[in-house]
XYZ file of C-alpha atoms in Angstrom:
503
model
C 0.000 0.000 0.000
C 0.626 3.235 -0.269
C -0.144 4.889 3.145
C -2.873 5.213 5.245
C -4.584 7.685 3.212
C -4.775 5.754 0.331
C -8.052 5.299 -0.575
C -8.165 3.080 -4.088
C -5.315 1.581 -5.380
C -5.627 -0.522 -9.232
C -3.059 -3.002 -9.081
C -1.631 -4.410 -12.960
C -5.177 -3.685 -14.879
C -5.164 -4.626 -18.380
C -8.172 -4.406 -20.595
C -8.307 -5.443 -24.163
C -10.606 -4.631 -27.226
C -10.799 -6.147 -30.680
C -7.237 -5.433 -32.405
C -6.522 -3.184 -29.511
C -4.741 -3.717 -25.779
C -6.279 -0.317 -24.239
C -4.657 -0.913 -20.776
C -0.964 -2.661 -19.871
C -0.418 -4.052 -16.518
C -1.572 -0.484 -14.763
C -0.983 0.511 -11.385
C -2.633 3.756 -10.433
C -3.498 4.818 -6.650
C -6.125 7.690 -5.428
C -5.677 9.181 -1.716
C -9.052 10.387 0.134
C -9.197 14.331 -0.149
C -6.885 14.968 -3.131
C -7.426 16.591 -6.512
C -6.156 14.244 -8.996
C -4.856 15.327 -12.532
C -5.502 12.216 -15.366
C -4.208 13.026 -18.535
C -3.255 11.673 -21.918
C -3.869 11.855 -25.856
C -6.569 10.809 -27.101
C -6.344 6.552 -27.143
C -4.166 6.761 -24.552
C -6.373 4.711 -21.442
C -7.365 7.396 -19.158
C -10.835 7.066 -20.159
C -10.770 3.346 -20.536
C -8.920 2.821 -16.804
C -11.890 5.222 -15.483
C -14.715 3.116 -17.216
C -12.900 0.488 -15.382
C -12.941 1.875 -12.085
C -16.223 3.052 -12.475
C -17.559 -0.629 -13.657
C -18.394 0.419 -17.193
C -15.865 -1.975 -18.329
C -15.751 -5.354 -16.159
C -13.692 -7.822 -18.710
C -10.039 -6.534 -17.717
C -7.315 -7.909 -15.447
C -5.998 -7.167 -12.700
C -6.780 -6.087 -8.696
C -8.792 -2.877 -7.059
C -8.248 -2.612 -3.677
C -10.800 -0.068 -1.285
C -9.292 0.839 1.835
C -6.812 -2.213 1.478
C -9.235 -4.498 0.697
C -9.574 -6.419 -2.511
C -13.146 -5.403 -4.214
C -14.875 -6.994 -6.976
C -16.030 -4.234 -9.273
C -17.513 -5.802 -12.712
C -20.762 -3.616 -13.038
C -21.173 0.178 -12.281
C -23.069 -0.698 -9.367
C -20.716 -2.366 -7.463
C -18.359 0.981 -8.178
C -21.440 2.830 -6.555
C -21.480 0.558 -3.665
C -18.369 1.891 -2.802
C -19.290 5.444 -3.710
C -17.206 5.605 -7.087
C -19.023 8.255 -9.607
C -18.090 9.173 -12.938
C -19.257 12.318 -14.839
C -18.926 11.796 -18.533
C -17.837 13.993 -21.278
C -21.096 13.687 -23.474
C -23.472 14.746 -21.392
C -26.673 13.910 -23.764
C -25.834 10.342 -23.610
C -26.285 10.825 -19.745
C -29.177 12.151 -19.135
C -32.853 11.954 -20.363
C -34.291 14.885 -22.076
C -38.002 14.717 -21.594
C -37.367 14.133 -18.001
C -37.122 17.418 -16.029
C -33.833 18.105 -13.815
C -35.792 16.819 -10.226
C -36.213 13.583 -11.808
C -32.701 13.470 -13.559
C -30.729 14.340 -10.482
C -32.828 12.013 -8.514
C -33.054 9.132 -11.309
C -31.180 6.703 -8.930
C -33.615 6.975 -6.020
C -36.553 7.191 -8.426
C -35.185 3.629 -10.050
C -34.934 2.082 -6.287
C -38.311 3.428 -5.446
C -39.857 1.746 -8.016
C -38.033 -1.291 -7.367
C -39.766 -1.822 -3.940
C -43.296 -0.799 -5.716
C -43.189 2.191 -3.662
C -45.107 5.770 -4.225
C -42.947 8.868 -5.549
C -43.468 11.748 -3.672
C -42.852 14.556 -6.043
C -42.533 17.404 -3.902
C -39.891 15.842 -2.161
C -37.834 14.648 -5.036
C -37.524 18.266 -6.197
C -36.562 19.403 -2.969
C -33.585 17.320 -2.604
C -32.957 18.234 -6.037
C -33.340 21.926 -5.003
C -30.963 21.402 -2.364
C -28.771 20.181 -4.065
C -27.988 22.627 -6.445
C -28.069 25.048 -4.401
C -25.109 23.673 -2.830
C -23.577 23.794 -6.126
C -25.075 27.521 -6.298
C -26.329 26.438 -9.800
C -29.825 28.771 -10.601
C -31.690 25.941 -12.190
C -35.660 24.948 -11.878
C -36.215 20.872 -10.835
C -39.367 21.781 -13.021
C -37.373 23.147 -15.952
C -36.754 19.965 -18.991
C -33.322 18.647 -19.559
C -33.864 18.834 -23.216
C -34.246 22.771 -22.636
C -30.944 23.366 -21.297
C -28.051 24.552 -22.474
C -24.919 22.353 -22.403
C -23.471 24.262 -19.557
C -27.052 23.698 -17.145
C -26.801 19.846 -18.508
C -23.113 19.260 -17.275
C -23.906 20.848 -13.388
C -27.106 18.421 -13.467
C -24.696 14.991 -14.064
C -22.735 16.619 -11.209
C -25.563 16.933 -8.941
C -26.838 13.681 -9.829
C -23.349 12.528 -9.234
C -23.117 13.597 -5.190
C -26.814 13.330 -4.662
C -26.076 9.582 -3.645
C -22.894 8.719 -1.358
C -19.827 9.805 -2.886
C -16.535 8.833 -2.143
C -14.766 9.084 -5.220
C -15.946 11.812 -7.978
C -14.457 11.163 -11.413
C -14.932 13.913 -13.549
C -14.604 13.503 -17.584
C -13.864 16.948 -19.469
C -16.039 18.467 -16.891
C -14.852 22.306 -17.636
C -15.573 21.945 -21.661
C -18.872 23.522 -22.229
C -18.784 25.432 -18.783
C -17.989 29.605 -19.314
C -14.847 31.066 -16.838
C -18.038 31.757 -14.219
C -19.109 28.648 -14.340
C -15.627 26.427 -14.305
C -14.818 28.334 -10.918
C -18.218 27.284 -9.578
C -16.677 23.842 -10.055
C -13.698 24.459 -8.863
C -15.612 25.981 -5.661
C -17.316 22.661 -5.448
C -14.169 20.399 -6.026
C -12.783 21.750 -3.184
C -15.479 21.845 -0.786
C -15.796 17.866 -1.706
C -12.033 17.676 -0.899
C -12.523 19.012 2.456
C -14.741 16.115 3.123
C -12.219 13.652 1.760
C -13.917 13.143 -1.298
C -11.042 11.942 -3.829
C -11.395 14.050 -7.332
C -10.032 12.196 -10.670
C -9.877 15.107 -13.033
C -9.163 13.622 -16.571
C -9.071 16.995 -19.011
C -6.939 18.577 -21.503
C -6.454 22.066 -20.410
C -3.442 21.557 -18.534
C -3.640 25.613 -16.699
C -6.541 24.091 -15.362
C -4.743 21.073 -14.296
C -2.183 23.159 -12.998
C -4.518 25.701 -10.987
C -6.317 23.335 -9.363
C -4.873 19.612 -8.615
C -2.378 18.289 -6.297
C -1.305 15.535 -8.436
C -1.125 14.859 -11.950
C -0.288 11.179 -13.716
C 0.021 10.551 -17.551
C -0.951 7.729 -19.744
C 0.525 6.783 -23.222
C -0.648 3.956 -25.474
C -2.336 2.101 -21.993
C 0.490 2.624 -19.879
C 1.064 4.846 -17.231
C 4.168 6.983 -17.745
C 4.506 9.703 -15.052
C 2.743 10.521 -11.649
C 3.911 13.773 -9.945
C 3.225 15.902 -7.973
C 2.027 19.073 -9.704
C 4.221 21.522 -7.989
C 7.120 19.072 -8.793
C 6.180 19.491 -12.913
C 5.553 21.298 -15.520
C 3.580 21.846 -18.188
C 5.949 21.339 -21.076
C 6.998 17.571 -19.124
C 3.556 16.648 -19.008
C 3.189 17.270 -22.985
C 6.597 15.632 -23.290
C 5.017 12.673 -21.278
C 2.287 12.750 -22.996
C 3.734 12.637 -26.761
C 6.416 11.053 -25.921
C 8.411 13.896 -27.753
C 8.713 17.775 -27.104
C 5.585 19.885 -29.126
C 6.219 21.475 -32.330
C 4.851 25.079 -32.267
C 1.040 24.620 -31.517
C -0.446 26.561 -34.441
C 0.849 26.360 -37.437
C 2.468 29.109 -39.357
C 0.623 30.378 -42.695
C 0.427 33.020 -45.332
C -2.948 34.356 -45.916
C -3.757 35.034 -49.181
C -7.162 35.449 -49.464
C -9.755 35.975 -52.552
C -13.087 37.163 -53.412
C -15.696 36.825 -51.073
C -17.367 33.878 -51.186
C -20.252 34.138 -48.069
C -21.933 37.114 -46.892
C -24.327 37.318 -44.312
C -26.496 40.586 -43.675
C -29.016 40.753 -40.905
C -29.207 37.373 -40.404
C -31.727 36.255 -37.294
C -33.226 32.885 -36.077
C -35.986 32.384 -34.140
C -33.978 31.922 -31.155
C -31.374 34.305 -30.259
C -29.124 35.626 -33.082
C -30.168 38.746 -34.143
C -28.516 41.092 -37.191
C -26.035 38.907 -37.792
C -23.597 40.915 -40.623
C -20.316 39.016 -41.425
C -18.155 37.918 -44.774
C -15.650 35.197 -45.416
C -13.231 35.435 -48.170
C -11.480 32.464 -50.225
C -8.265 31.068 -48.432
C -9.656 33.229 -44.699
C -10.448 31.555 -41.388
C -12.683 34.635 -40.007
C -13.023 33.623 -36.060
C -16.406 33.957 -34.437
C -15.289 34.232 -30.302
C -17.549 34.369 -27.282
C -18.257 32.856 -23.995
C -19.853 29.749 -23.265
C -23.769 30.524 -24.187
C -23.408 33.712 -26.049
C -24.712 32.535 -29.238
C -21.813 30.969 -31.431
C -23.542 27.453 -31.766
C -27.026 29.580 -32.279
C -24.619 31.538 -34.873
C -23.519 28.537 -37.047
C -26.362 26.341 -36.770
C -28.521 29.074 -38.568
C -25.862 29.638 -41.487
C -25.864 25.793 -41.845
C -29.821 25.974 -42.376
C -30.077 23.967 -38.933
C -32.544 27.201 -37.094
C -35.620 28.747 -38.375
C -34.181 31.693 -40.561
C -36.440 35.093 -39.726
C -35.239 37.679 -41.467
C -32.390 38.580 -43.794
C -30.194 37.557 -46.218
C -26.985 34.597 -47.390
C -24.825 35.186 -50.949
C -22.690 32.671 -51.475
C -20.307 33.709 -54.623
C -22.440 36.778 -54.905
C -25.770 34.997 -55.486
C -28.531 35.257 -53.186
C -29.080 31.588 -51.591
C -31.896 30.387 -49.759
C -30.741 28.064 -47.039
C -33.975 26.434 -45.293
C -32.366 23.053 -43.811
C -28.750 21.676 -44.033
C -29.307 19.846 -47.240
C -29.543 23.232 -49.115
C -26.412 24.589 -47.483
C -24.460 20.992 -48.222
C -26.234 21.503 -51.758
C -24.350 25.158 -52.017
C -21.252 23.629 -50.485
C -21.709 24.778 -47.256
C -20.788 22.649 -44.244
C -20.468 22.224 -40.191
C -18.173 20.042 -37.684
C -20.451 20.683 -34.563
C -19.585 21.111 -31.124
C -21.615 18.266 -30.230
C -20.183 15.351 -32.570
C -21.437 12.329 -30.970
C -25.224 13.795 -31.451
C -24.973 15.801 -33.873
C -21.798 15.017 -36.135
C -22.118 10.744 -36.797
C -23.681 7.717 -36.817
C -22.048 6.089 -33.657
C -23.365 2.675 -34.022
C -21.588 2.723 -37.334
C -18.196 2.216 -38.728
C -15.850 4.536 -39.261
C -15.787 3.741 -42.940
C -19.329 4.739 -42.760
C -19.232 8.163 -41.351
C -16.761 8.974 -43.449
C -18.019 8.147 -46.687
C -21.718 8.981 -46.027
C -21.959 12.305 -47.321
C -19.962 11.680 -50.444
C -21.981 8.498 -51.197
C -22.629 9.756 -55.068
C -18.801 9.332 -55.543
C -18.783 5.711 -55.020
C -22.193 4.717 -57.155
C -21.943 2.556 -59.938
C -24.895 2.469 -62.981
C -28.896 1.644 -61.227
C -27.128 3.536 -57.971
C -25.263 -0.021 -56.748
C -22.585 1.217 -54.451
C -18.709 0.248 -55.942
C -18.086 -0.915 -51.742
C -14.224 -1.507 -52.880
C -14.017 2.083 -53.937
C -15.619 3.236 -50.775
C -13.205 0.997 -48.611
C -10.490 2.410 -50.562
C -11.396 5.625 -49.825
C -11.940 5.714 -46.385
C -8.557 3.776 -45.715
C -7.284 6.660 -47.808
C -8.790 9.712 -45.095
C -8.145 6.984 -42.642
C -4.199 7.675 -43.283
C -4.468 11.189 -44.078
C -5.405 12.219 -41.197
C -3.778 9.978 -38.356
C -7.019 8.296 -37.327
C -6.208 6.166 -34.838
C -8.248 3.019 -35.332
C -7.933 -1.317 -35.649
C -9.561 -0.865 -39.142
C -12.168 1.151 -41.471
C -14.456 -1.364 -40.074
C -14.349 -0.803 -36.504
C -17.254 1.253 -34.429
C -16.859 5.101 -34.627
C -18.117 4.836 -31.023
C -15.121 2.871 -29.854
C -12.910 5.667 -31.201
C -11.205 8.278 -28.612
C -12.828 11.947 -28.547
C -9.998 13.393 -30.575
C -10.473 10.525 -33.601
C -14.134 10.932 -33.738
C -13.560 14.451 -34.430
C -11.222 13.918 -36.970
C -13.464 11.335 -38.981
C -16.459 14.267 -38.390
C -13.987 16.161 -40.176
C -13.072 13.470 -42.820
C -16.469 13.123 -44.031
C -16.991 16.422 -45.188
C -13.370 16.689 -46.829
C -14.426 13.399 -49.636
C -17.032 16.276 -50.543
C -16.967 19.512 -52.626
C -17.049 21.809 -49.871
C -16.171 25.450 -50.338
C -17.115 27.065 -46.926
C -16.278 24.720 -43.526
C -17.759 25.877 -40.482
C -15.949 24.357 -37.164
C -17.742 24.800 -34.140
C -15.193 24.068 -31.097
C -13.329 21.696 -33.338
C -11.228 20.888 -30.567
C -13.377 20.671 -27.601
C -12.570 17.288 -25.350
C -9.530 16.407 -27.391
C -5.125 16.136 -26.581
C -2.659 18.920 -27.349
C -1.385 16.542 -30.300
C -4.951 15.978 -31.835
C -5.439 19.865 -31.859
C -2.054 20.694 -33.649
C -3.352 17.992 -36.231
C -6.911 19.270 -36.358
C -5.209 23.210 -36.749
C -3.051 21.758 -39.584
C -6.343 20.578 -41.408
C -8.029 23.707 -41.315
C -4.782 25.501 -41.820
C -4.661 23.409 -45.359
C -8.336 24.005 -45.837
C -7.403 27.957 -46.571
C -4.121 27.380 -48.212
C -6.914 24.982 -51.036
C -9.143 28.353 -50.979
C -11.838 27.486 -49.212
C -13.413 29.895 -46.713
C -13.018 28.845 -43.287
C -15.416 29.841 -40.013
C -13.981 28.659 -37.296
C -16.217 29.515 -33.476
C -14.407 28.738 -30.302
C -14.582 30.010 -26.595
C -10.501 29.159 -26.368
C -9.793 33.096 -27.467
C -5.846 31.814 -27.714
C -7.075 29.561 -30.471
C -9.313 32.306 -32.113
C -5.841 34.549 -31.768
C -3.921 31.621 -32.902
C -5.333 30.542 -35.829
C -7.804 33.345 -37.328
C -7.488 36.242 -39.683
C -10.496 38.530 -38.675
C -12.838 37.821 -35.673
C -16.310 38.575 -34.893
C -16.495 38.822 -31.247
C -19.917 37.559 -30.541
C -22.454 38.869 -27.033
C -25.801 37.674 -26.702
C -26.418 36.677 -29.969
C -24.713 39.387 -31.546
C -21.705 40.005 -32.996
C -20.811 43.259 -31.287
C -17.258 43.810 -32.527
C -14.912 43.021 -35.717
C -11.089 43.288 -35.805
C -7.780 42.107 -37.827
C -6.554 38.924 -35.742
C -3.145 40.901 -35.959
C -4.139 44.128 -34.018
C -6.189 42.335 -31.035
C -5.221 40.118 -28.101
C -7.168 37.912 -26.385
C -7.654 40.907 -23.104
C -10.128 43.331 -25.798
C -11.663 40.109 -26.819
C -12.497 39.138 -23.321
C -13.299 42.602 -22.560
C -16.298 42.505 -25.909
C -17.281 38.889 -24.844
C -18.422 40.150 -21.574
C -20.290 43.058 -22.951
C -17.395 45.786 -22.890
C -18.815 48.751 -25.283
């Protein structure tokens, strides 16, 4: 053992999927009332040696000990038993969205209750589910539906849920990614009141100055193995990268000339039904114009209603100087329009499919043969062909998109749309949930997208990406874009300063 204080300590775990060992022989050790830092590329275990501790995944090897004592942890409710809880990244796959937040916080009592054929009393549930957010100090009605919340309100709900029941041991998946600055020191506020009670924090994320701010230790996994545990004052953020590349980082954004043509999309007083209103912009050939904002101020709500995804109210698209009418994706993919969302596992594949699949589905016509018979070797030989291009990390073209790491999915969301005749790619937080190394790949696509011409939107909260990688930006409040400057005469202070509502 590691000391008294050691709370849960996985001893050799191994885990292995078709074509793929995820985990090798890992020993890992959590003490009660520490912060601890998890972190990896994508593929590299850390979610896969959570899923194990949590009892998501109960085919692998090895020994968990609790408290010194050997438990048998095969289901997710035998991690619960001993107060293990894991938050996950995708936080629609979580939760149910006709239920309202009372009942999703509470789902675990509400399943219980029902098991011993006893009554529900509402007005309780939603008072426990009252109090506890307002121990989080999260403003949110029980009454309110899940399915009307923004991604930010649906994260603090899994965490509610999370330590509504016993909790010894809070895992937390990407928690900060769709939170604003407000509402990631919230967390924070919480983490450490949940330390206090000796409540042991696994914080598996990718924004290592979070890492840094916040945790007391930090370990690192490459290809299944565990490579480094340290204590965070003892590091750095340039060894973890090392750690977790195995090499130093090349410069994170890549370097480019812009040399940028006609316009080819303009946008005047564009408004949904929702919340953007007068929304005036242009993108060029061979630009990346930035759209930046806080969580919630209207960037999704801003490309979803170019993309033909929102009820379009009032004025006007041009695409090559024609006026377009774009009712519904399918016209905007017909005028060569098209979006990487934020959310990619709802809203960017097929997850029960292959990855050959999703990234030949929307360039299907390329691949049919006379009577519309699809030439299935030409397909294959494509996909293998965008498989390689772009680093996907996979056992084959044949293998489930779902079984892919964060960072992979993204870049087959991405794939698809580059077998197509695209001129205008819209990325909405192309890099949310994935490594350091999958975002200097993911900036060299869309780096190569504007060197080929093509007009590049690219929306992010991460204002040193938007500074990074984007010629103009639209700084976006409430649904509007209240400001426009040159990339090269800003910083990211006067973008913070318009994203907050600075005049």
């Amino acid at each position: 053992m590691k000391g008294t204080s050691t709370m849960i300590e996985m001893r050799n775990i191994s885990i292995d999927f078709p074509g793929v060992a995820a985990l090798k022989n890992v020993n890992f050790h959590v003490e009660k009332g520490t912060i601890h830092a998890l972190i990896g590329a994508n593929g590299a275990g850390k979610s896969t040696l959570m899923k194990v501790l949590s009892g998501a995944y109960g085919h692998y090897r090895g020994e968990i000990y609790f408290h010194g004592e050997q438990a048998a942890i095969r289901s997710p409710k035998d991690a619960k038993q001993f107060g293990v809880q894991m938050v996950y990244q995708e936080v629609d796959t979580a939760l149910i969205p006709h239920l309202t937040v009372g009942e999703n916080i509470m789902l675990e009592q509400m399943i219980h209750g029902m098991g011993r054929k006893q009554l529900i009393h509402w007005k309780q549930l939603h008072k426990q589910a009252a109090d506890v957010l307002a121990n989080l100090n999260v403003a949110i009605s029980t009454h309110k539906r899940v399915d009307e919340l923004t991604l930010a309100e649906k994260q603090m709900v899994l965490i509610a849920r999370a330590i509504s029941d016993q909790c010894s041991c809070l895992i937390l998946d990407e928690p900060t990614a769709p939170l604003s600055q407000t509402e990631t020191e919230e967390l924070f506020r919480l983490i450490r009141l949940l330390k206090k009670k000796e409540v042991a924090i696994i914080f598996i994320s990718h924004r290592l100055p979070e890492l840094f701010a916040i945790c007391e230790e930090i370990a690192v996994m490459r290809n299944g193995e565990l490579v480094m545990k340290e204590k965070t004052a003892l590091t750095s953020p340039d060894d973890v990268i090392e750690q977790m590349l195995g090499k130093t980082l090349d410069e994170q954004y890549p370097s480019r000339q812009p040399s940028t043509g006609e316009t080819i999309l303009e946008v005047k007083n564009l408004s949904d039904d929702h919340m953007v209103k007068n929304l005036n912009i242009e993108v060029r050939k061979g630009e990346i114009i930035g759209i930046a904002g806080l969580v919630g101020a209207g960037k999704t709500e801003i490309c979803q209603a170019l993309f033909g995804a929102s009820l379009q109210t009032s004025g006007a698209i041009f695409i090559r100087g024609q006026k377009v009418n774009i009712a519904s994706p399918t016209d905007a993919v017909r005028h060569g329009m098209v979006l990487v969302p934020e959310e990619r596992r709802k809203e960017g594949m097929i997850i029960s499919e292959s990855v050959a699949t999703n990234l030949t589905v929307s360039a299907m016509s390329r691949f049919s043969k006379l009577f519309s018979f699809i030439d299935f070797k030409k397909e294959k030989r494509a996909a293998e062909d965008m498989i390689q291009r772009l680093g996907i990390v996979t056992p084959s073209a044949e293998a489930k998109v779902a079984n892919l790491s964060g960072g992979n999915q993204q870049k087959v969301v991405i794939g698809k749309w580059l077998l197509g005749e695209a001129d205008i790619y819209i990325f909405d937080e192309p890099t949310k949930g994935v490594d350091i190394g999958a975002k200097r790949e993911i900036f060299g696509l869309i780096t190569e997208l504007a060197k080929q011409g093509k007009g590049v939107i690219y929306a992010s909260s991460e204002l040193a990406d938007i500074v990074g990688m984007t010629d103009r930006v639209y700084v976006v409040y409430d649904g509007e874009a209240v400001k426009e400057v040159p990339t090269s005469s800003t910083s990211e202070a006067e973008i913070l300063y318009y994203s907050t509502g600075g005049k």
